[in-house]
Tab-separated table of C-alpha atoms in Angstrom:
chain	number	residue	atom	x	y	z
A	1	UNK	CA	82.662	109.756	148.649
A	2	UNK	CA	82.385	113.551	148.384
A	3	UNK	CA	79.439	113.876	150.767
A	4	UNK	CA	77.243	115.351	148.030
A	5	UNK	CA	73.738	114.046	147.279
A	6	UNK	CA	72.667	113.860	143.626
A	7	UNK	CA	69.262	113.299	142.086
A	8	UNK	CA	68.993	109.709	140.974
A	9	UNK	CA	68.433	110.340	137.257
A	10	UNK	CA	71.532	112.516	136.936
A	11	UNK	CA	73.919	110.257	138.834
A	12	UNK	CA	72.643	107.148	137.030
A	13	UNK	CA	73.163	108.917	133.699
A	14	UNK	CA	76.703	109.829	134.782
A	15	UNK	CA	77.593	106.312	135.901
A	16	UNK	CA	75.611	103.942	133.721
A	17	UNK	CA	74.855	105.823	130.512
A	18	UNK	CA	78.186	107.618	130.063
A	19	UNK	CA	80.154	104.889	131.882
A	20	UNK	CA	82.149	107.386	133.941
A	21	UNK	CA	84.415	105.898	136.613
A	22	UNK	CA	85.261	109.126	138.482
A	23	UNK	CA	83.457	111.371	140.957
A	24	UNK	CA	81.796	114.243	139.045
A	25	UNK	CA	83.023	116.773	141.646
A	26	UNK	CA	86.410	115.602	142.936
A	27	UNK	CA	87.370	113.722	139.724
A	28	UNK	CA	88.813	110.984	141.929
A	29	UNK	CA	88.387	107.351	140.774
A	30	UNK	CA	85.340	105.591	142.168
A	31	UNK	CA	85.725	102.184	143.881
A	32	UNK	CA	84.973	99.345	141.454
A	33	UNK	CA	82.430	97.850	143.858
A	34	UNK	CA	80.709	101.157	144.672
A	35	UNK	CA	76.921	101.220	144.728
A	36	UNK	CA	74.271	103.932	144.996
A	37	UNK	CA	73.021	104.703	148.509
A	38	UNK	CA	69.629	106.413	148.872
A	39	UNK	CA	69.624	109.534	151.100
A	40	UNK	CA	66.507	108.759	153.141
A	41	UNK	CA	67.080	111.658	155.551
A	42	UNK	CA	67.030	114.206	152.750
A	43	UNK	CA	63.953	112.570	151.230
A	44	UNK	CA	62.092	112.831	154.549
A	45	UNK	CA	63.071	116.501	154.914
A	46	UNK	CA	61.780	117.257	151.411
A	47	UNK	CA	58.530	115.415	152.098
A	48	UNK	CA	58.107	117.329	155.385
A	49	UNK	CA	58.628	120.646	153.591
A	50	UNK	CA	56.066	119.641	150.963
A	51	UNK	CA	53.553	118.835	153.732
A	52	UNK	CA	54.105	122.160	155.503
A	53	UNK	CA	53.624	124.062	152.251
A	54	UNK	CA	50.711	122.013	150.930
A	55	UNK	CA	48.423	125.047	151.403
A	56	UNK	CA	50.376	126.787	148.668
A	57	UNK	CA	49.708	124.042	146.131
A	58	UNK	CA	52.872	122.011	146.847
A	59	UNK	CA	52.280	118.302	146.294
A	60	UNK	CA	54.131	115.481	147.960
A	61	UNK	CA	56.949	114.054	145.854
A	62	UNK	CA	56.210	110.378	145.133
A	63	UNK	CA	58.466	107.997	146.988
A	64	UNK	CA	60.760	106.475	144.334
A	65	UNK	CA	60.931	102.766	143.779
A	66	UNK	CA	63.900	101.305	145.669
A	67	UNK	CA	66.816	100.716	143.305
A	68	UNK	CA	67.572	97.169	142.279
A	69	UNK	CA	70.466	95.625	144.166
A	70	UNK	CA	73.388	93.869	142.544
A	71	UNK	CA	72.721	90.859	144.769
A	72	UNK	CA	69.167	90.493	143.434
A	73	UNK	CA	70.383	90.718	139.830
A	74	UNK	CA	73.101	88.151	140.518
A	75	UNK	CA	70.523	85.716	141.885
A	76	UNK	CA	68.317	86.197	138.828
A	77	UNK	CA	71.216	85.531	136.455
A	78	UNK	CA	72.068	82.397	138.426
A	79	UNK	CA	68.476	81.228	138.018
A	80	UNK	CA	68.991	81.292	134.252
A	81	UNK	CA	71.076	78.138	134.587
A	82	UNK	CA	68.118	76.265	136.139
A	83	UNK	CA	65.928	74.731	133.375
A	84	UNK	CA	62.667	74.972	135.325
A	85	UNK	CA	63.161	78.703	136.016
A	86	UNK	CA	64.661	79.911	132.751
A	87	UNK	CA	61.646	81.326	130.916
A	88	UNK	CA	60.190	83.048	133.973
A	89	UNK	CA	63.630	84.463	134.849
A	90	UNK	CA	64.147	85.775	131.317
A	91	UNK	CA	60.834	87.614	131.531
A	92	UNK	CA	61.822	89.170	134.867
A	93	UNK	CA	65.225	90.228	133.553
A	94	UNK	CA	63.704	91.727	130.419
A	95	UNK	CA	61.297	93.741	132.561
A	96	UNK	CA	63.977	95.253	134.774
A	97	UNK	CA	66.393	95.793	131.872
A	98	UNK	CA	64.049	98.303	130.232
A	99	UNK	CA	63.886	100.379	133.429
A	100	UNK	CA	67.358	101.945	133.316
A	101	UNK	CA	70.988	101.495	132.326
A	102	UNK	CA	72.058	100.758	135.885
A	103	UNK	CA	70.091	97.510	135.841
A	104	UNK	CA	71.621	96.545	132.497
A	105	UNK	CA	75.109	97.243	133.814
A	106	UNK	CA	74.457	95.059	136.865
A	107	UNK	CA	73.297	92.255	134.575
A	108	UNK	CA	76.446	92.343	132.472
A	109	UNK	CA	78.599	92.370	135.614
A	110	UNK	CA	76.659	89.362	136.912
A	111	UNK	CA	77.503	87.300	133.808
A	112	UNK	CA	74.264	87.672	131.852
A	113	UNK	CA	75.998	87.540	128.447
A	114	UNK	CA	77.457	84.092	129.047
A	115	UNK	CA	74.162	82.801	130.437
A	116	UNK	CA	72.243	84.131	127.426
A	117	UNK	CA	74.725	82.591	125.011
A	118	UNK	CA	74.315	79.152	126.501
A	119	UNK	CA	70.536	79.480	126.654
A	120	UNK	CA	70.394	80.378	122.941
A	121	UNK	CA	72.731	77.481	122.143
A	122	UNK	CA	70.513	75.156	124.173
A	123	UNK	CA	67.463	76.306	122.185
A	124	UNK	CA	69.322	75.524	118.971
A	125	UNK	CA	70.339	72.073	120.136
A	126	UNK	CA	66.815	71.185	121.228
A	127	UNK	CA	65.162	73.038	118.327
A	128	UNK	CA	62.906	74.811	120.814
A	129	UNK	CA	61.807	78.447	120.736
A	130	UNK	CA	60.300	78.896	124.202
A	131	UNK	CA	62.119	81.786	125.865
A	132	UNK	CA	64.172	82.522	122.747
A	133	UNK	CA	62.373	85.798	122.039
A	134	UNK	CA	63.058	87.067	125.565
A	135	UNK	CA	66.705	85.956	125.458
A	136	UNK	CA	67.404	87.703	122.157
A	137	UNK	CA	65.513	90.784	123.301
A	138	UNK	CA	67.713	90.919	126.410
A	139	UNK	CA	70.822	90.577	124.247
A	140	UNK	CA	69.563	93.505	122.192
A	141	UNK	CA	68.826	95.636	125.261
A	142	UNK	CA	72.360	95.244	126.662
A	143	UNK	CA	74.113	95.611	123.282
A	144	UNK	CA	75.587	98.979	124.255
A	145	UNK	CA	77.311	97.467	127.304
A	146	UNK	CA	78.935	94.468	125.643
A	147	UNK	CA	82.299	96.229	125.705
A	148	UNK	CA	82.278	95.643	129.486
A	149	UNK	CA	81.947	91.886	128.970
A	150	UNK	CA	85.156	90.182	130.105
A	151	UNK	CA	84.337	86.787	128.600
A	152	UNK	CA	84.831	86.879	124.835
A	153	UNK	CA	81.599	86.462	122.935
A	154	UNK	CA	83.486	84.492	120.319
A	155	UNK	CA	84.893	81.806	122.631
A	156	UNK	CA	82.084	79.431	121.735
A	157	UNK	CA	81.727	78.962	117.980
A	158	UNK	CA	78.362	77.268	118.439
A	159	UNK	CA	76.744	80.642	119.192
A	160	UNK	CA	77.210	81.588	115.521
A	161	UNK	CA	75.442	78.423	114.356
A	162	UNK	CA	72.636	79.062	116.830
A	163	UNK	CA	72.081	82.657	115.715
A	164	UNK	CA	72.268	81.575	112.057
A	165	UNK	CA	69.525	79.074	112.844
A	166	UNK	CA	67.343	81.927	114.109
A	167	UNK	CA	67.928	83.864	110.874
A	168	UNK	CA	66.501	80.887	109.008
A	169	UNK	CA	63.052	81.103	110.610
A	170	UNK	CA	60.240	81.606	108.117
A	171	UNK	CA	59.072	85.054	107.119
A	172	UNK	CA	56.127	85.209	109.486
A	173	UNK	CA	55.572	88.583	111.105
A	174	UNK	CA	56.309	87.320	114.616
A	175	UNK	CA	59.777	86.200	113.509
A	176	UNK	CA	60.945	89.599	112.231
A	177	UNK	CA	61.929	90.870	115.680
A	178	UNK	CA	63.757	87.606	116.388
A	179	UNK	CA	65.803	87.992	113.202
A	180	UNK	CA	66.631	91.631	113.948
A	181	UNK	CA	67.811	90.792	117.455
A	182	UNK	CA	69.777	87.799	116.145
A	183	UNK	CA	71.438	90.125	113.632
A	184	UNK	CA	72.544	92.455	116.426
A	185	UNK	CA	73.878	89.500	118.408
A	186	UNK	CA	75.874	88.297	115.375
A	187	UNK	CA	77.239	91.813	114.946
A	188	UNK	CA	78.495	91.750	118.551
A	189	UNK	CA	80.037	88.292	118.098
A	190	UNK	CA	81.844	89.085	114.836
A	191	UNK	CA	83.159	92.390	116.202
A	192	UNK	CA	85.013	90.461	118.896
A	193	UNK	CA	85.942	87.422	116.777
A	194	UNK	CA	89.568	86.624	116.023
A	195	UNK	CA	90.874	85.533	112.624
A	196	UNK	CA	90.754	81.855	113.608
A	197	UNK	CA	87.050	81.986	114.346
A	198	UNK	CA	86.282	84.009	111.212
A	199	UNK	CA	88.011	81.317	109.154
A	200	UNK	CA	85.598	78.673	110.523
A	201	UNK	CA	82.439	80.362	109.241
A	202	UNK	CA	80.553	78.039	106.905
A	203	UNK	CA	79.084	78.844	103.478
A	204	UNK	CA	75.617	78.346	104.973
A	205	UNK	CA	76.270	81.301	107.279
A	206	UNK	CA	76.611	83.703	104.350
A	207	UNK	CA	73.849	82.041	102.337
A	208	UNK	CA	71.460	82.648	105.227
A	209	UNK	CA	72.485	86.308	105.582
A	210	UNK	CA	72.159	86.941	101.840
A	211	UNK	CA	68.720	85.339	101.886
A	212	UNK	CA	67.568	87.613	104.724
A	213	UNK	CA	68.892	90.670	102.868
A	214	UNK	CA	66.954	89.530	99.805
A	215	UNK	CA	63.715	88.898	101.680
A	216	UNK	CA	64.098	92.023	103.809
A	217	UNK	CA	63.754	92.905	107.484
A	218	UNK	CA	63.858	96.245	109.264
A	219	UNK	CA	66.415	98.924	108.341
A	220	UNK	CA	68.181	98.397	111.675
A	221	UNK	CA	68.364	94.667	111.044
A	222	UNK	CA	69.763	95.184	107.549
A	223	UNK	CA	72.469	97.496	108.866
A	224	UNK	CA	73.371	94.996	111.582
A	225	UNK	CA	73.767	92.202	109.002
A	226	UNK	CA	75.835	94.472	106.763
A	227	UNK	CA	78.115	95.097	109.748
A	228	UNK	CA	78.391	91.320	110.185
A	229	UNK	CA	79.490	90.904	106.551
A	230	UNK	CA	81.925	93.808	106.785
A	231	UNK	CA	83.404	92.371	110.003
A	232	UNK	CA	84.121	89.088	108.201
A	233	UNK	CA	85.560	90.630	105.011
A	234	UNK	CA	89.219	90.537	106.187
A	235	UNK	CA	89.190	86.734	105.829
A	236	UNK	CA	89.791	85.680	102.196
A	237	UNK	CA	87.875	82.434	102.621
A	238	UNK	CA	84.841	84.353	103.884
A	239	UNK	CA	84.962	86.700	100.903
A	240	UNK	CA	84.868	83.681	98.572
A	241	UNK	CA	81.851	82.297	100.444
A	242	UNK	CA	80.091	85.676	100.231
A	243	UNK	CA	80.619	85.878	96.485
A	244	UNK	CA	79.463	82.302	95.943
A	245	UNK	CA	76.353	83.071	98.012
A	246	UNK	CA	75.500	85.878	95.566
A	247	UNK	CA	76.262	88.725	97.971
A	248	UNK	CA	77.449	91.144	95.273
A	249	UNK	CA	74.193	90.908	93.325
A	250	UNK	CA	72.018	91.347	96.433
A	251	UNK	CA	74.101	94.294	97.673
A	252	UNK	CA	73.611	96.083	94.362
A	253	UNK	CA	69.884	95.345	94.486
A	254	UNK	CA	69.783	96.733	98.007
A	255	UNK	CA	71.670	99.850	96.946
A	256	UNK	CA	69.272	100.394	94.051
A	257	UNK	CA	66.524	101.038	96.600
A	258	UNK	CA	68.407	104.235	97.571
A	259	UNK	CA	68.894	103.368	101.241
A	260	UNK	CA	69.950	105.709	104.029
A	261	UNK	CA	73.493	107.086	104.145
A	262	UNK	CA	74.863	104.583	106.668
A	263	UNK	CA	73.517	101.644	104.673
A	264	UNK	CA	75.136	102.929	101.471
A	265	UNK	CA	78.473	103.348	103.240
A	266	UNK	CA	78.320	99.774	104.526
A	267	UNK	CA	77.342	98.368	101.130
A	268	UNK	CA	80.131	100.217	99.335
A	269	UNK	CA	82.628	99.119	101.979
A	270	UNK	CA	81.697	95.467	101.457
A	271	UNK	CA	81.726	95.781	97.666
A	272	UNK	CA	85.219	97.251	97.805
A	273	UNK	CA	86.446	94.137	99.632
A	274	UNK	CA	84.621	91.761	97.290
A	275	UNK	CA	85.860	93.559	94.173
A	276	UNK	CA	89.419	92.778	95.238
A	277	UNK	CA	88.815	89.357	93.641
A	278	UNK	CA	88.124	88.582	89.991
A	279	UNK	CA	84.913	86.712	90.809
A	280	UNK	CA	83.600	89.639	92.832
A	281	UNK	CA	84.292	92.092	90.026
A	282	UNK	CA	82.696	89.711	87.539
A	283	UNK	CA	79.496	89.552	89.595
A	284	UNK	CA	79.329	93.331	89.814
A	285	UNK	CA	79.898	93.743	86.075
A	286	UNK	CA	77.316	91.049	85.267
A	287	UNK	CA	74.653	93.108	87.027
A	288	UNK	CA	73.093	95.502	84.521
A	289	UNK	CA	73.216	98.363	87.048
A	290	UNK	CA	76.519	97.469	88.717
A	291	UNK	CA	78.717	100.277	87.428
A	292	UNK	CA	75.838	102.753	87.271
A	293	UNK	CA	74.829	102.414	90.921
A	294	UNK	CA	78.430	102.829	92.115
A	295	UNK	CA	78.829	105.881	89.884
A	296	UNK	CA	75.648	107.546	91.115
A	297	UNK	CA	76.770	107.369	94.724
A	298	UNK	CA	79.899	109.452	94.043
A	299	UNK	CA	79.406	112.998	95.426
A	300	UNK	CA	75.837	112.114	96.448
A	301	UNK	CA	76.151	110.392	99.845
A	302	UNK	CA	79.181	111.239	102.005
A	303	UNK	CA	82.958	111.525	101.967
A	304	UNK	CA	83.176	107.919	103.156
A	305	UNK	CA	80.954	106.749	100.295
A	306	UNK	CA	83.037	108.765	97.798
A	307	UNK	CA	86.200	107.068	99.021
A	308	UNK	CA	84.791	103.564	98.717
A	309	UNK	CA	83.013	104.124	95.402
A	310	UNK	CA	86.089	105.600	93.691
A	311	UNK	CA	88.258	102.744	94.991
A	312	UNK	CA	85.775	100.245	93.527
A	313	UNK	CA	85.907	102.027	90.149
A	314	UNK	CA	89.690	101.982	90.367
A	315	UNK	CA	89.777	98.225	90.977
A	316	UNK	CA	87.450	97.579	88.050
A	317	UNK	CA	89.460	99.805	85.699
A	318	UNK	CA	92.774	98.310	86.765
A	319	UNK	CA	91.934	94.616	86.694
A	320	UNK	CA	88.737	94.294	84.623
A	321	UNK	CA	88.942	97.305	82.357
A	322	UNK	CA	87.996	95.738	79.041
A	323	UNK	CA	86.892	97.979	76.197
A	324	UNK	CA	83.279	97.071	76.884
A	325	UNK	CA	83.577	97.993	80.575
A	326	UNK	CA	85.256	101.311	79.762
A	327	UNK	CA	82.548	102.129	77.224
A	328	UNK	CA	79.929	101.326	79.864
A	329	UNK	CA	81.597	103.836	82.178
A	330	UNK	CA	81.227	106.474	79.500
A	331	UNK	CA	77.572	105.579	78.973
A	332	UNK	CA	76.546	105.732	82.648
A	333	UNK	CA	78.525	108.895	83.388
A	334	UNK	CA	81.437	107.471	85.384
A	335	UNK	CA	83.990	109.524	83.436
A	336	UNK	CA	82.017	112.725	83.964
A	337	UNK	CA	81.749	111.963	87.705
A	338	UNK	CA	85.520	111.469	87.936
A	339	UNK	CA	86.019	114.872	86.301
A	340	UNK	CA	83.589	116.375	88.824
A	341	UNK	CA	85.615	114.867	91.675
A	342	UNK	CA	88.622	116.871	90.461
A	343	UNK	CA	86.539	120.040	90.677
A	344	UNK	CA	84.832	119.274	93.974
A	345	UNK	CA	86.043	119.824	97.523
A	346	UNK	CA	87.289	116.251	97.910
A	347	UNK	CA	90.271	114.759	99.716
A	348	UNK	CA	93.521	115.029	97.785
A	349	UNK	CA	94.001	111.247	97.634
A	350	UNK	CA	90.603	110.865	95.960
A	351	UNK	CA	91.476	113.488	93.376
A	352	UNK	CA	94.767	111.705	92.750
A	353	UNK	CA	92.937	108.407	92.296
A	354	UNK	CA	90.380	109.980	89.916
A	355	UNK	CA	93.153	111.637	87.906
A	356	UNK	CA	95.024	108.331	87.699
A	357	UNK	CA	91.939	106.542	86.323
A	358	UNK	CA	91.286	109.264	83.754
A	359	UNK	CA	94.910	109.388	82.649
A	360	UNK	CA	95.254	105.604	82.334
A	361	UNK	CA	92.236	105.244	80.047
A	362	UNK	CA	92.247	108.596	78.259
A	363	UNK	CA	93.075	106.919	74.920
A	364	UNK	CA	89.752	105.064	75.049
A	365	UNK	CA	87.663	107.962	76.306
A	366	UNK	CA	89.136	110.909	74.399
A	367	UNK	CA	87.268	110.236	71.135
A	368	UNK	CA	83.874	109.790	72.748
A	369	UNK	CA	81.117	112.344	72.104
A	370	UNK	CA	80.071	111.855	75.732
A	371	UNK	CA	82.945	113.974	77.055
A	372	UNK	CA	84.690	117.126	75.935
A	373	UNK	CA	88.291	116.323	74.920
A	374	UNK	CA	89.828	119.652	76.077
A	375	UNK	CA	88.178	119.185	79.457
A	376	UNK	CA	89.515	115.644	79.817
A	377	UNK	CA	92.996	116.747	78.717
A	378	UNK	CA	93.012	119.564	81.276
A	379	UNK	CA	92.072	117.254	84.133
A	380	UNK	CA	94.665	114.556	83.441
A	381	UNK	CA	97.668	116.862	83.215
């Protein structure tokens, strides 16, 4: 378009990794059907120069592998619909997907997502696993490009049942990768799901996720499943199913292992949603470390974690703040942490929320030896 030749790695990074749709020089929009054209003349000139200067230690530049064409990728994706070619085609697609982002982008444009969905659903219907590992691996490899997918991942509700089936495989080592990839696929589906589809999720869906969190998979898989739960939290029926599946207890157990920052933020975000109901708060309070683990995360993880943890404490104090609960907060240091929030460099709305909690329950806490009365009085003014 501009007459300029670029090295392949740089132009592929510009187009396929950063998803730019303009010329890097002219800034003009690129045609939607544009493709990369190798500059064979320039390559020959470079090779000739290398040959002439070989006496000076200049080696020939290896001839690069010809880039994959969109037409070839389209034919491979079409082969996925042919039962006798499916497994072999999946293996070919997986091999070329790991080469570069251009190949992945071509696959998504050719309709790979829809083909993979129906292959996974077919495996579920037939209770067969041949090719399933390759299909889920491909789904994982193209996860960063799913925003380009025009067909909604959530149009077929059976994909959720199929991926839930994969999560139920036994704990054998060779099934861990399958579960992790299934978790990422569920994350992609629930991110695009509408409220109608979220309302159709069955209790077994959440029971299976909670079981996997209990048994454990990789950190990436855990985070993907936590995203799935968080994506479904807006639906009240789903929150009930989560609570009945024992999600609150398992989330606290998971948080007790002191996970990485992102995991803590996800857990606290989910617990905030679940503590909006009486049953969710009851489950948290029934766990011996429920209040303590929320308290310990305040000022110890991130601003996001502070926000979610203080909102959880606020919900508990407002709707489940019995004398026993308030005394527990004194014992585990919640009141002291709230006072520290007022001293720390926190957002003003968090300080307001902490001050509100302290002021509301000051009559219970003021006589405790665990906190200095003048200090408490100064903070709640």
